[in-house]
Amino acid sequence: MWKRIASGGFVAALPFLAPALAAYVVFVIGPMFSAIRLSLYKWSGFTTDQQVFVGFQNYVRLFTKDPVFWTAVQNSIVWVLLSLVIPTTLGLVMALALNRPVFGRNVFRSVFYIPGVLAPIAIANMWRWMYNPNYGVFSDISKALHIGDGSGTTFLSDPKVAIYAIFAAFVWQIAGLNMVLFLAGLQSVSKELVESARLDGANAWGVFRHVTFPALRPTVVVVLVLTIVNSIKVFDLVVGMTGGGPAQKSQVLALWSYTQSFLNHDFGLGNATATILLLITLALVVPYMIWSTKGNED
Amino acid sequence: MSTLTLSRAKRSERSHSPRRNADYIRAGLWIALFVAMLAWAMPLVFVIFTSLKSEDQIFSTSSFSFPSSAEWANYAKALQTGNLLTAGGNSLLIALIKVPIGLLISAAAAFALSRIKFKYSRALLAAFAMGSMVPIQVALGPLFRVILDLGLLNNPIGVILPYIGFGLPYQIFILYGFFSAVPKEIDESVRVDGGGNWRLFLQIILPLSKPALAALFILDFVSTWNEYAIALVILQNKASQTVPLAIQGFQSQFTSSYGPLNAFTIMSILPVVIIYLLFQRYFVQGTFTGAVKG
């Protein structure tokens, strides 16, 4: 009797699923498909204006007549590549250093991690002030070390440097988060294996290479995927620090899509950019999804 | 403690030099950590210093110099002109409504996916999990239209609904893992007693999952408090804006009043920092181990 209730099927599951499905379909999946559909139309976004079907014309315009789009693509790719190396390595080093009883370990851990809980828009404002060419902390450091011509620094107003200056704030924001993930992963490293490797005469590097790192592999994958996702989503930091300037040289895809839709009132171009962003995300993340579902079936 | 006694015991049977080397390495490592920590703390320290300096002091002294006298006027000024109290109230209201409701909806869905057998439940789980990977900005334009059509622009409900939608994937993913770890025999015994799914969910599974729910509650509170992109599009007037919007608005309005600007930043991040310090263990445990286990 009760067995039948246990596998009550979709009807039994529906009351539990309905609110989640409704919210997900109406506010996440629906708008996402609308974005793909609207990328094929010419439309200002105003209700009073017509939506005119134009096929792939928006994409053609993006690829051939929009240099800022290419800047944004390039910056987004550079951002992903840099963040796969710098904040991840930093997080791993921090975790390895704090994975043993160190004096003041909790203080170290908190200081490294706290930036990760602050609002990115607040971080953007803090760093914008640090980069202030006249009174900012980096200006004072460069004057003290006699770097440059003594007139202070112009990181955020330098078209070549701006995107990297924003990226520095991003590293500050997420390295500690990676550290916490690695610290959690390090709990799964078998102490016996480390000990026996030591007894076999392995030095610290040998232990890390042959024992610690292989055990960390699943954590590394999670950290890399989260890093990619967080890199593609970067928006607040750029808005708060440069707004995409100077001369649109620090644009990223997420912000360029917003700018075209809401500031230039071109929903076609904005949603075409959003669709490209979606495709890039899927191309980077789907392999991981396939890999992880395969792993669960073992 | 135990390592100390261990090393003492070992010391007697070993020569001195490797031990001393190890001590040097340990001291060097600690100093390196300390220097890194100072570098990491610098942005916050610098902002706190600036927020307590008078305008004269900001312009005339080095940014490393200690504030000569605490200039609380900066804080008063930021409070008066920055719309911080209104925005703080809005943010608090939105978080206090969104977080519990969203968590309950996620938990119910995770329960169905992990406890009730039905066709395509795995595919549905994957569809939810996918959502955590997609940048919010992809849906921003159409989302604005949906909220406009619902007549919810400049209304807290207009952000609460999308927040619930976008919060689901991660929470369902974590709670699914947590619920699946509860032994299936419990279900059997509840059903033998004549209890249905609701009783199983409300009286057994939810109470057993308190640690995961608490961790998700805290994390979600923080990310709701910090959210900027959706709020930027939906909450366009000053009366409805949240704290992140107020920060950005204050910056663009008072570009060069550095003291109040930094005081504003400090006040806006204070609630989150306090929550972090109170509930540290939730940030570090629970959720992340769930994420790493996969």
Coordinates of C-alpha atoms in Angstrom, one line a residue:
Chain A
M1 CA 0.0 0.0 0.0
W2 CA 2.5 2.6 1.1
K3 CA 4.9 1.6 -1.7
R4 CA 2.5 3.1 -4.2
I5 CA 2.5 6.4 -2.3
A6 CA 6.3 6.4 -2.1
S7 CA 6.6 6.5 -5.9
G8 CA 3.6 8.8 -6.2
G9 CA 5.1 10.0 -9.5
F10 CA 4.8 13.5 -10.9
V11 CA 1.4 14.2 -9.4
A12 CA 2.8 13.7 -5.9
A13 CA 5.9 15.8 -6.7
L14 CA 4.0 18.7 -8.3
P15 CA 2.9 20.6 -5.2
F16 CA 6.5 20.7 -4.0
L17 CA 7.9 21.6 -7.4
A18 CA 5.2 24.1 -8.6
P19 CA 6.5 27.3 -6.9
A20 CA 10.1 26.7 -7.9
L21 CA 9.1 25.8 -11.5
A22 CA 6.9 28.9 -11.8
A23 CA 9.6 31.3 -10.5
Y24 CA 12.3 29.6 -12.6
V25 CA 10.3 29.6 -15.8
V26 CA 8.9 33.1 -15.5
F27 CA 11.9 34.9 -14.3
V28 CA 15.0 32.9 -15.5
I29 CA 14.3 30.6 -18.4
G30 CA 11.6 32.7 -20.0
P31 CA 13.6 35.9 -20.1
M32 CA 16.6 33.9 -21.4
F33 CA 14.7 32.6 -24.4
S34 CA 13.2 36.0 -24.9
A35 CA 16.7 37.4 -25.1
I36 CA 17.5 34.9 -27.9
R37 CA 14.3 35.7 -29.7
L38 CA 14.8 39.5 -29.4
S39 CA 18.3 39.2 -30.7
L40 CA 16.6 38.6 -34.1
Y41 CA 14.5 41.7 -34.0
K42 CA 15.1 45.5 -34.3
W43 CA 13.5 47.1 -31.3
S44 CA 14.1 50.1 -29.1
G45 CA 12.7 48.4 -26.0
F46 CA 9.8 50.9 -25.7
T47 CA 6.3 49.4 -25.6
T48 CA 5.0 51.9 -28.0
D49 CA 7.6 50.9 -30.7
Q50 CA 7.3 48.1 -33.2
Q51 CA 9.4 44.9 -33.0
V52 CA 10.6 44.3 -36.5
F53 CA 12.1 40.9 -37.5
V54 CA 15.5 41.3 -39.0
G55 CA 17.0 37.8 -38.8
F56 CA 20.7 37.8 -38.1
Q57 CA 21.2 41.5 -39.0
N58 CA 22.0 42.4 -35.3
Y59 CA 24.8 39.9 -35.3
V60 CA 26.2 41.1 -38.6
R61 CA 26.2 44.6 -37.2
L62 CA 27.9 43.5 -34.0
F63 CA 30.6 41.6 -35.8
T64 CA 31.3 44.2 -38.5
K65 CA 30.3 47.6 -37.3
D66 CA 30.9 47.5 -33.5
P67 CA 34.5 47.8 -32.4
V68 CA 33.4 48.1 -28.8
F69 CA 31.9 44.6 -29.0
W70 CA 35.3 43.2 -30.0
T71 CA 36.9 45.1 -27.2
A72 CA 34.4 43.6 -24.8
V73 CA 35.0 40.1 -26.2
Q74 CA 38.7 40.5 -25.8
N75 CA 38.5 41.9 -22.3
S76 CA 36.1 39.1 -21.2
I77 CA 38.4 36.4 -22.6
V78 CA 41.5 38.0 -21.1
W79 CA 39.6 38.3 -17.8
V80 CA 38.7 34.6 -17.8
L81 CA 42.2 33.5 -18.7
L82 CA 43.9 35.7 -16.1
S83 CA 41.5 34.6 -13.4
L84 CA 42.0 31.0 -14.1
V85 CA 45.7 31.5 -13.1
I86 CA 46.1 34.4 -10.6
P87 CA 43.3 34.2 -8.0
T88 CA 43.2 30.4 -8.1
T89 CA 46.9 30.0 -7.5
L90 CA 46.8 32.7 -4.8
G91 CA 43.9 30.9 -3.1
L92 CA 45.7 27.5 -3.2
V93 CA 48.9 29.0 -1.7
M94 CA 46.9 30.7 1.1
A95 CA 45.0 27.4 1.8
L96 CA 48.3 25.4 1.9
A97 CA 49.8 27.9 4.2
L98 CA 46.8 27.9 6.5
N99 CA 46.1 24.2 6.5
R100 CA 48.4 23.7 9.5
P101 CA 48.2 25.1 13.0
V102 CA 49.6 28.6 12.4
F103 CA 49.6 31.3 15.1
G104 CA 46.6 33.6 14.4
R105 CA 45.1 31.3 11.7
N106 CA 41.6 32.5 12.1
V107 CA 42.6 36.1 11.8
F108 CA 44.5 35.4 8.6
R109 CA 41.6 33.4 7.2
S110 CA 39.0 36.1 8.0
V111 CA 41.1 38.9 6.5
F112 CA 41.7 37.0 3.3
Y113 CA 38.0 35.9 3.0
I114 CA 36.1 39.1 4.0
P115 CA 36.5 40.9 0.6
G116 CA 34.4 38.0 -0.8
V117 CA 31.3 38.9 1.3
L118 CA 31.4 42.6 0.4
A119 CA 29.1 44.0 -2.3
P120 CA 31.2 44.2 -5.5
I121 CA 29.8 47.7 -6.1
A122 CA 31.2 48.7 -2.7
I123 CA 34.6 47.1 -3.6
A124 CA 34.5 49.1 -6.8
N125 CA 34.1 52.3 -4.9
M126 CA 36.9 51.4 -2.4
W127 CA 39.3 50.6 -5.2
R128 CA 38.3 53.7 -7.3
W129 CA 39.3 55.7 -4.3
M130 CA 42.6 53.8 -3.9
Y131 CA 43.4 54.5 -7.6
N132 CA 42.6 58.2 -7.2
P133 CA 45.4 59.9 -9.1
N134 CA 46.0 62.7 -6.5
Y135 CA 45.2 61.3 -3.1
G136 CA 44.9 57.6 -3.6
V137 CA 47.0 55.0 -1.8
F138 CA 48.6 53.7 -5.0
S139 CA 49.7 57.2 -5.9
D140 CA 51.4 57.7 -2.6
I141 CA 53.1 54.3 -2.9
S142 CA 54.4 55.2 -6.4
K143 CA 55.6 58.6 -5.1
A144 CA 57.3 57.0 -2.1
L145 CA 59.1 54.4 -4.3
H146 CA 59.8 57.1 -7.0
I147 CA 58.0 55.1 -9.7
G148 CA 57.0 57.2 -12.7
D149 CA 57.4 60.9 -12.9
G150 CA 56.2 61.7 -9.4
S151 CA 52.8 63.1 -10.6
G152 CA 50.9 60.1 -9.2
T153 CA 49.2 57.3 -11.0
T154 CA 46.5 57.2 -13.6
F155 CA 45.5 53.5 -13.7
L156 CA 41.8 53.9 -14.3
S157 CA 42.0 56.7 -16.9
D158 CA 44.7 54.8 -18.9
P159 CA 42.9 52.9 -21.7
K160 CA 45.6 50.3 -21.8
V161 CA 45.7 49.7 -18.1
A162 CA 42.1 50.2 -16.9
I163 CA 40.9 46.7 -17.4
Y164 CA 43.8 45.2 -15.4
A165 CA 43.3 47.8 -12.6
I166 CA 39.7 46.5 -12.3
F167 CA 41.0 42.9 -12.4
A168 CA 43.2 43.6 -9.4
A169 CA 40.1 44.4 -7.4
F170 CA 38.6 41.2 -8.6
V171 CA 41.6 39.2 -7.4
W172 CA 41.3 40.9 -4.0
Q173 CA 37.6 39.9 -4.0
I174 CA 37.7 36.2 -4.9
A175 CA 41.1 34.8 -3.8
G176 CA 39.9 34.3 -0.3
L177 CA 36.8 32.5 -1.5
N178 CA 39.1 30.1 -3.5
M179 CA 41.2 29.7 -0.3
V180 CA 38.1 28.5 1.6
L181 CA 37.2 26.1 -1.1
F182 CA 40.7 24.7 -1.2
L183 CA 40.8 24.5 2.6
A184 CA 37.6 22.4 2.5
G185 CA 39.2 20.2 -0.2
L186 CA 42.4 19.8 1.8
Q187 CA 40.3 18.1 4.6
S188 CA 39.9 15.1 2.2
V189 CA 43.7 14.6 1.8
S190 CA 44.6 11.4 3.7
K191 CA 47.0 12.1 6.5
E192 CA 48.3 8.6 6.4
L193 CA 49.3 9.0 2.7
V194 CA 51.1 12.2 3.4
E195 CA 52.9 10.6 6.4
S196 CA 54.0 7.5 4.4
A197 CA 55.2 9.7 1.5
R198 CA 57.3 11.6 4.0
L199 CA 58.7 8.4 5.4
D200 CA 59.6 7.3 1.9
G201 CA 61.8 10.4 1.8
A202 CA 59.6 12.7 -0.3
N203 CA 60.2 16.4 0.2
A204 CA 57.4 19.0 0.5
W205 CA 57.1 19.4 -3.2
G206 CA 57.0 15.7 -3.8
V207 CA 54.3 15.3 -1.2
F208 CA 52.3 18.0 -2.9
R209 CA 52.7 16.6 -6.4
H210 CA 52.0 13.0 -5.7
V211 CA 49.6 13.1 -2.7
T212 CA 48.0 16.4 -2.0
F213 CA 47.3 17.6 -5.6
P214 CA 45.8 14.4 -6.9
A215 CA 43.4 14.4 -3.9
L216 CA 42.5 18.0 -4.6
R217 CA 41.5 17.4 -8.2
P218 CA 37.7 17.6 -7.7
T219 CA 38.2 20.8 -5.7
V220 CA 40.3 22.3 -8.5
V221 CA 37.6 21.6 -11.0
V222 CA 35.0 23.2 -8.8
V223 CA 37.2 26.3 -8.3
L224 CA 38.0 26.6 -12.0
V225 CA 34.3 26.4 -13.0
L226 CA 33.2 28.9 -10.3
T227 CA 36.0 31.2 -11.5
I228 CA 34.9 31.0 -15.1
V229 CA 31.3 31.7 -14.1
N230 CA 32.3 34.6 -11.8
S231 CA 34.5 36.0 -14.5
I232 CA 31.8 36.0 -17.2
K233 CA 29.4 37.7 -14.8
V234 CA 31.7 40.6 -14.0
F235 CA 29.5 43.7 -14.1
D236 CA 29.4 45.6 -10.9
L237 CA 33.1 46.2 -10.6
V238 CA 33.4 47.7 -14.1
V239 CA 30.3 49.8 -13.6
G240 CA 31.6 51.2 -10.3
M241 CA 35.2 51.8 -11.4
T242 CA 35.2 53.0 -15.0
G243 CA 31.7 52.4 -16.5
G244 CA 33.5 50.7 -19.3
G245 CA 35.8 53.7 -20.0
P246 CA 38.1 55.4 -20.9
A247 CA 36.8 55.4 -24.5
Q248 CA 35.0 52.0 -23.9
K249 CA 38.4 50.3 -23.5
S250 CA 37.4 48.5 -20.3
Q251 CA 34.1 47.2 -21.6
V252 CA 33.1 43.6 -20.9
L253 CA 30.3 41.6 -22.5
A254 CA 27.8 41.7 -19.6
L255 CA 28.1 45.5 -19.3
W256 CA 28.0 46.1 -23.1
S257 CA 24.8 44.2 -23.4
Y258 CA 23.2 46.3 -20.6
T259 CA 24.5 49.5 -22.2
Q260 CA 23.1 48.8 -25.6
S261 CA 19.7 47.7 -24.2
F262 CA 19.1 50.3 -21.6
L263 CA 21.3 53.3 -22.4
N264 CA 21.4 53.2 -26.2
H265 CA 17.8 51.8 -26.4
D266 CA 18.7 49.1 -28.9
F267 CA 17.2 45.9 -27.5
G268 CA 18.3 44.0 -30.7
L269 CA 22.0 44.6 -30.3
G270 CA 21.8 44.3 -26.5
N271 CA 20.1 40.9 -26.7
A272 CA 22.4 39.7 -29.5
T273 CA 25.4 40.6 -27.2
A274 CA 23.6 38.7 -24.4
T275 CA 23.1 35.7 -26.6
I276 CA 26.8 35.6 -27.4
L277 CA 27.5 35.8 -23.7
L278 CA 25.2 32.9 -23.1
L279 CA 26.8 30.8 -25.9
I280 CA 30.3 31.5 -24.5
T281 CA 29.1 30.5 -21.0
L282 CA 27.6 27.3 -22.3
A283 CA 30.7 26.4 -24.3
L284 CA 32.8 26.8 -21.2
V285 CA 30.5 25.1 -18.7
V286 CA 28.7 22.3 -20.5
P287 CA 31.8 20.1 -20.7
Y288 CA 32.0 20.3 -16.9
M289 CA 28.3 19.5 -16.5
I290 CA 28.7 16.4 -18.7
W291 CA 31.9 15.4 -16.8
S292 CA 30.2 15.8 -13.4
T293 CA 27.1 13.8 -14.2
K294 CA 29.3 11.0 -15.5
G295 CA 31.2 11.1 -12.3
N296 CA 28.0 10.7 -10.3
E297 CA 26.9 7.6 -12.1
D298 CA 30.0 5.7 -11.0
Chain B
M1 CA 49.6 21.4 21.0
S2 CA 50.1 17.8 19.9
T3 CA 52.6 18.8 17.3
L4 CA 54.7 20.4 20.0
T5 CA 54.9 17.4 22.1
L6 CA 55.6 15.3 19.0
S7 CA 58.4 17.5 17.9
R8 CA 59.9 17.5 21.4
A9 CA 59.9 13.8 21.4
K10 CA 61.5 13.6 18.0
R11 CA 64.1 16.3 18.8
S12 CA 65.9 14.0 21.2
E13 CA 66.6 11.4 18.6
R14 CA 67.5 13.8 15.8
S15 CA 70.4 16.2 15.1
H16 CA 69.7 19.9 15.5
S17 CA 70.2 21.3 12.1
P18 CA 67.1 20.0 10.2
R19 CA 64.9 21.1 13.1
R20 CA 66.4 24.5 13.1
N21 CA 65.9 24.8 9.4
A22 CA 62.3 23.8 9.8
D23 CA 61.9 26.5 12.4
Y24 CA 63.4 29.1 10.1
I25 CA 61.0 28.0 7.3
R26 CA 58.1 28.2 9.6
A27 CA 59.0 31.7 10.8
G28 CA 59.6 32.8 7.2
L29 CA 56.2 31.4 6.2
W30 CA 54.5 33.2 9.1
I31 CA 56.1 36.5 8.2
A32 CA 55.1 36.1 4.5
L33 CA 51.5 35.4 5.6
F34 CA 51.6 38.4 7.8
V35 CA 52.8 40.7 5.0
A36 CA 50.1 39.2 2.7
M37 CA 47.5 39.9 5.4
L38 CA 48.6 43.5 5.7
A39 CA 48.3 43.9 1.9
W40 CA 44.8 42.3 2.0
A41 CA 43.7 44.5 4.8
M42 CA 45.1 47.7 3.2
P43 CA 42.0 48.6 1.1
L44 CA 39.7 48.4 4.1
V45 CA 42.1 50.2 6.4
F46 CA 42.7 53.0 3.9
V47 CA 38.9 53.5 3.4
I48 CA 38.4 53.6 7.2
F49 CA 41.2 56.1 7.6
T50 CA 39.8 58.3 4.9
S51 CA 36.3 58.2 6.3
L52 CA 37.6 59.7 9.6
K53 CA 39.7 62.5 8.1
S54 CA 38.7 66.1 7.5
E55 CA 38.9 67.4 3.9
D56 CA 42.1 69.4 4.8
Q57 CA 43.8 66.3 6.1
I58 CA 42.9 64.2 3.0
F59 CA 44.3 66.8 0.7
S60 CA 47.5 67.6 2.7
T61 CA 48.7 64.4 4.3
S62 CA 49.8 61.0 3.1
S63 CA 47.1 58.4 2.7
F64 CA 49.0 56.2 5.2
S65 CA 48.8 58.8 8.0
F66 CA 46.6 58.1 10.9
P67 CA 43.5 60.4 11.1
S68 CA 44.4 63.2 13.5
S69 CA 41.0 63.5 15.0
A70 CA 37.9 61.4 14.1
E71 CA 35.8 63.4 11.7
W72 CA 32.4 61.9 12.5
A73 CA 30.8 64.7 10.5
N74 CA 31.6 62.6 7.4
Y75 CA 29.3 59.9 8.6
A76 CA 26.6 62.4 9.5
K77 CA 26.9 64.0 6.1
A78 CA 26.7 60.7 4.3
L79 CA 23.6 59.7 6.3
Q80 CA 21.9 63.0 5.5
T81 CA 22.6 63.2 1.8
G82 CA 23.0 59.6 0.8
N83 CA 19.5 58.2 1.2
L84 CA 21.2 55.4 3.2
L85 CA 18.4 54.9 5.7
T86 CA 15.7 54.6 3.1
A87 CA 17.9 52.3 1.0
G88 CA 18.9 50.3 4.1
G89 CA 15.3 49.8 5.0
N90 CA 14.5 48.7 1.5
S91 CA 17.4 46.3 1.4
L92 CA 16.4 44.8 4.7
L93 CA 12.8 44.4 3.8
I94 CA 13.7 42.7 0.5
A95 CA 16.2 40.4 2.1
L96 CA 13.8 39.5 5.0
I97 CA 11.0 38.6 2.6
K98 CA 13.1 37.0 -0.2
V99 CA 15.5 34.8 1.8
P100 CA 13.0 32.7 3.9
I101 CA 10.4 32.4 1.1
G102 CA 13.1 31.5 -1.5
L103 CA 14.7 29.0 0.8
L104 CA 11.4 27.3 1.5
I105 CA 10.6 27.1 -2.2
S106 CA 14.1 25.7 -2.9
A107 CA 13.8 23.2 -0.1
A108 CA 10.4 21.9 -1.3
A109 CA 11.8 21.4 -4.8
A110 CA 14.9 19.7 -3.6
F111 CA 12.7 17.5 -1.5
A112 CA 10.6 16.4 -4.5
L113 CA 13.7 15.8 -6.6
S114 CA 15.5 13.7 -4.0
R115 CA 12.6 11.9 -2.3
I116 CA 9.8 11.4 -4.8
K117 CA 10.4 9.1 -7.8
F118 CA 9.0 10.5 -11.1
K119 CA 10.1 10.5 -14.7
Y120 CA 12.7 13.0 -15.8
S121 CA 13.5 14.1 -12.2
R122 CA 17.2 13.9 -13.1
A123 CA 16.7 16.0 -16.2
L124 CA 14.8 18.6 -14.1
L125 CA 17.6 18.7 -11.5
A126 CA 20.1 19.3 -14.3
A127 CA 17.9 22.1 -15.8
F128 CA 17.9 23.8 -12.4
A129 CA 21.7 23.3 -11.9
M130 CA 22.3 24.9 -15.3
G131 CA 20.7 28.1 -14.1
S132 CA 23.5 28.7 -11.6
M133 CA 26.0 29.0 -14.4
V134 CA 24.2 31.5 -16.5
P135 CA 25.0 35.2 -16.1
I136 CA 22.0 37.3 -14.9
Q137 CA 22.8 39.9 -17.4
V138 CA 21.8 37.6 -20.3
A139 CA 18.2 37.9 -19.1
L140 CA 18.3 41.5 -18.0
G141 CA 16.5 43.2 -20.9
P142 CA 13.6 40.8 -21.2
L143 CA 13.3 40.6 -17.4
F144 CA 12.8 44.3 -17.3
R145 CA 9.9 43.9 -19.8
V146 CA 8.3 41.1 -17.7
I147 CA 8.4 43.2 -14.5
L148 CA 7.1 46.2 -16.5
D149 CA 4.2 44.2 -17.8
L150 CA 3.4 43.0 -14.2
G151 CA 3.4 46.6 -13.1
L152 CA 6.1 46.0 -10.5
L153 CA 8.8 48.6 -11.5
N154 CA 10.1 50.5 -8.4
N155 CA 8.4 48.0 -6.2
P156 CA 10.3 45.7 -3.8
I157 CA 8.2 42.7 -5.1
G158 CA 9.6 43.5 -8.6
V159 CA 13.1 42.4 -7.4
I160 CA 12.0 39.8 -4.9
L161 CA 10.4 37.6 -7.6
P162 CA 13.5 37.5 -9.9
Y163 CA 15.8 37.1 -6.9
I164 CA 13.8 34.0 -5.9
G165 CA 14.1 32.7 -9.5
F166 CA 17.8 33.3 -9.7
G167 CA 18.5 32.0 -6.2
L168 CA 16.9 28.6 -6.8
P169 CA 19.6 26.8 -8.8
Y170 CA 22.4 26.9 -6.2
Q171 CA 20.1 26.3 -3.3
I172 CA 18.4 23.3 -4.9
F173 CA 21.7 21.9 -5.9
I174 CA 23.1 22.1 -2.3
L175 CA 19.9 20.9 -0.6
Y176 CA 19.4 18.1 -3.0
G177 CA 22.8 16.7 -1.9
F178 CA 22.0 17.3 1.7
F179 CA 18.5 15.6 1.5
S180 CA 19.9 12.7 -0.4
A181 CA 22.2 11.9 2.4
V182 CA 19.2 11.3 4.8
P183 CA 18.6 7.5 4.9
K184 CA 15.6 6.3 2.9
E185 CA 14.5 4.0 5.7
I186 CA 13.1 7.1 7.5
D187 CA 10.7 7.6 4.6
E188 CA 9.5 4.0 4.9
S189 CA 8.8 4.4 8.6
V190 CA 6.9 7.6 8.2
R191 CA 4.8 6.0 5.5
V192 CA 4.2 2.9 7.6
D193 CA 2.8 5.3 10.2
G194 CA 0.4 6.6 7.6
G195 CA 2.2 9.9 7.1
G196 CA 2.4 11.5 3.7
N197 CA 5.0 13.5 1.8
W198 CA 4.1 16.7 3.6
R199 CA 4.7 15.2 7.0
L200 CA 8.0 13.7 5.9
F201 CA 9.1 17.0 4.5
L202 CA 8.0 19.3 7.3
Q203 CA 8.6 17.1 10.4
I204 CA 11.6 15.0 9.4
I205 CA 13.7 16.3 6.5
L206 CA 13.5 20.1 7.2
P207 CA 14.5 19.7 10.9
L208 CA 17.3 17.3 10.0
S209 CA 18.7 19.8 7.6
K210 CA 18.9 22.8 9.9
P211 CA 22.7 23.3 9.5
A212 CA 22.5 23.4 5.7
L213 CA 19.4 25.7 5.8
A214 CA 21.1 28.0 8.3
A215 CA 24.2 28.3 6.1
L216 CA 22.2 28.9 3.0
F217 CA 20.1 31.5 4.9
I218 CA 23.2 33.5 5.8
L219 CA 24.8 33.3 2.4
D220 CA 21.6 34.2 0.6
F221 CA 21.0 37.1 2.9
V222 CA 24.5 38.5 2.0
S223 CA 24.1 38.0 -1.7
T224 CA 20.6 39.5 -1.7
W225 CA 22.0 42.5 0.2
N226 CA 24.8 42.9 -2.3
E227 CA 22.9 42.4 -5.6
Y228 CA 23.2 45.2 -8.0
A229 CA 22.4 44.4 -11.7
I230 CA 18.7 43.4 -11.3
A231 CA 18.1 46.2 -8.8
L232 CA 19.6 48.7 -11.2
V233 CA 17.1 47.8 -13.9
I234 CA 14.0 47.4 -11.8
L235 CA 14.3 50.0 -9.0
Q236 CA 14.8 53.2 -10.8
N237 CA 13.5 55.8 -8.4
K238 CA 15.2 57.0 -5.2
A239 CA 12.4 55.9 -2.9
S240 CA 12.7 52.2 -3.9
Q241 CA 16.5 51.9 -4.3
T242 CA 18.6 49.4 -2.3
V243 CA 22.0 50.0 -0.7
P244 CA 24.2 49.0 -3.7
L245 CA 22.2 51.5 -5.8
A246 CA 22.6 54.2 -3.1
I247 CA 26.4 53.6 -3.0
Q248 CA 26.7 54.1 -6.8
G249 CA 24.3 57.1 -6.7
F250 CA 26.3 58.7 -3.9
Q251 CA 29.5 58.2 -5.8
S252 CA 28.2 59.8 -9.0
Q253 CA 26.6 62.7 -7.1
F254 CA 29.4 63.6 -4.7
T255 CA 32.4 62.6 -6.8
S256 CA 35.0 64.6 -4.8
S257 CA 33.7 64.6 -1.2
Y258 CA 36.1 61.8 -0.3
G259 CA 35.4 61.8 3.4
P260 CA 31.7 61.3 3.3
L261 CA 32.1 59.0 0.3
N262 CA 34.3 56.6 2.2
A263 CA 32.1 56.9 5.3
F264 CA 29.2 55.9 3.1
T265 CA 31.1 52.8 1.9
I266 CA 31.9 51.8 5.4
M267 CA 28.3 52.1 6.6
S268 CA 27.1 50.2 3.6
I269 CA 29.4 47.2 4.2
L270 CA 29.0 47.2 8.0
P271 CA 25.9 45.0 8.2
V272 CA 27.5 42.3 6.0
V273 CA 30.8 42.4 7.9
I274 CA 28.9 42.0 11.2
I275 CA 26.9 39.1 9.8
Y276 CA 30.1 37.5 8.7
L277 CA 31.8 37.9 12.1
L278 CA 28.8 36.5 13.9
F279 CA 28.2 33.5 11.6
Q280 CA 31.7 32.8 10.4
R281 CA 31.4 29.1 10.6
Y282 CA 28.4 29.0 8.3
F283 CA 30.5 30.7 5.6
V284 CA 33.3 28.3 5.9
Q285 CA 31.5 25.0 6.6
G286 CA 28.3 23.4 5.3
T287 CA 27.7 25.0 2.0
F288 CA 31.2 24.8 0.6
T289 CA 31.8 21.2 1.7
G290 CA 28.6 20.5 -0.2
A291 CA 30.0 22.3 -3.3
V292 CA 33.4 20.6 -3.1
K293 CA 32.1 17.1 -2.6
G294 CA 30.7 17.0 -6.1

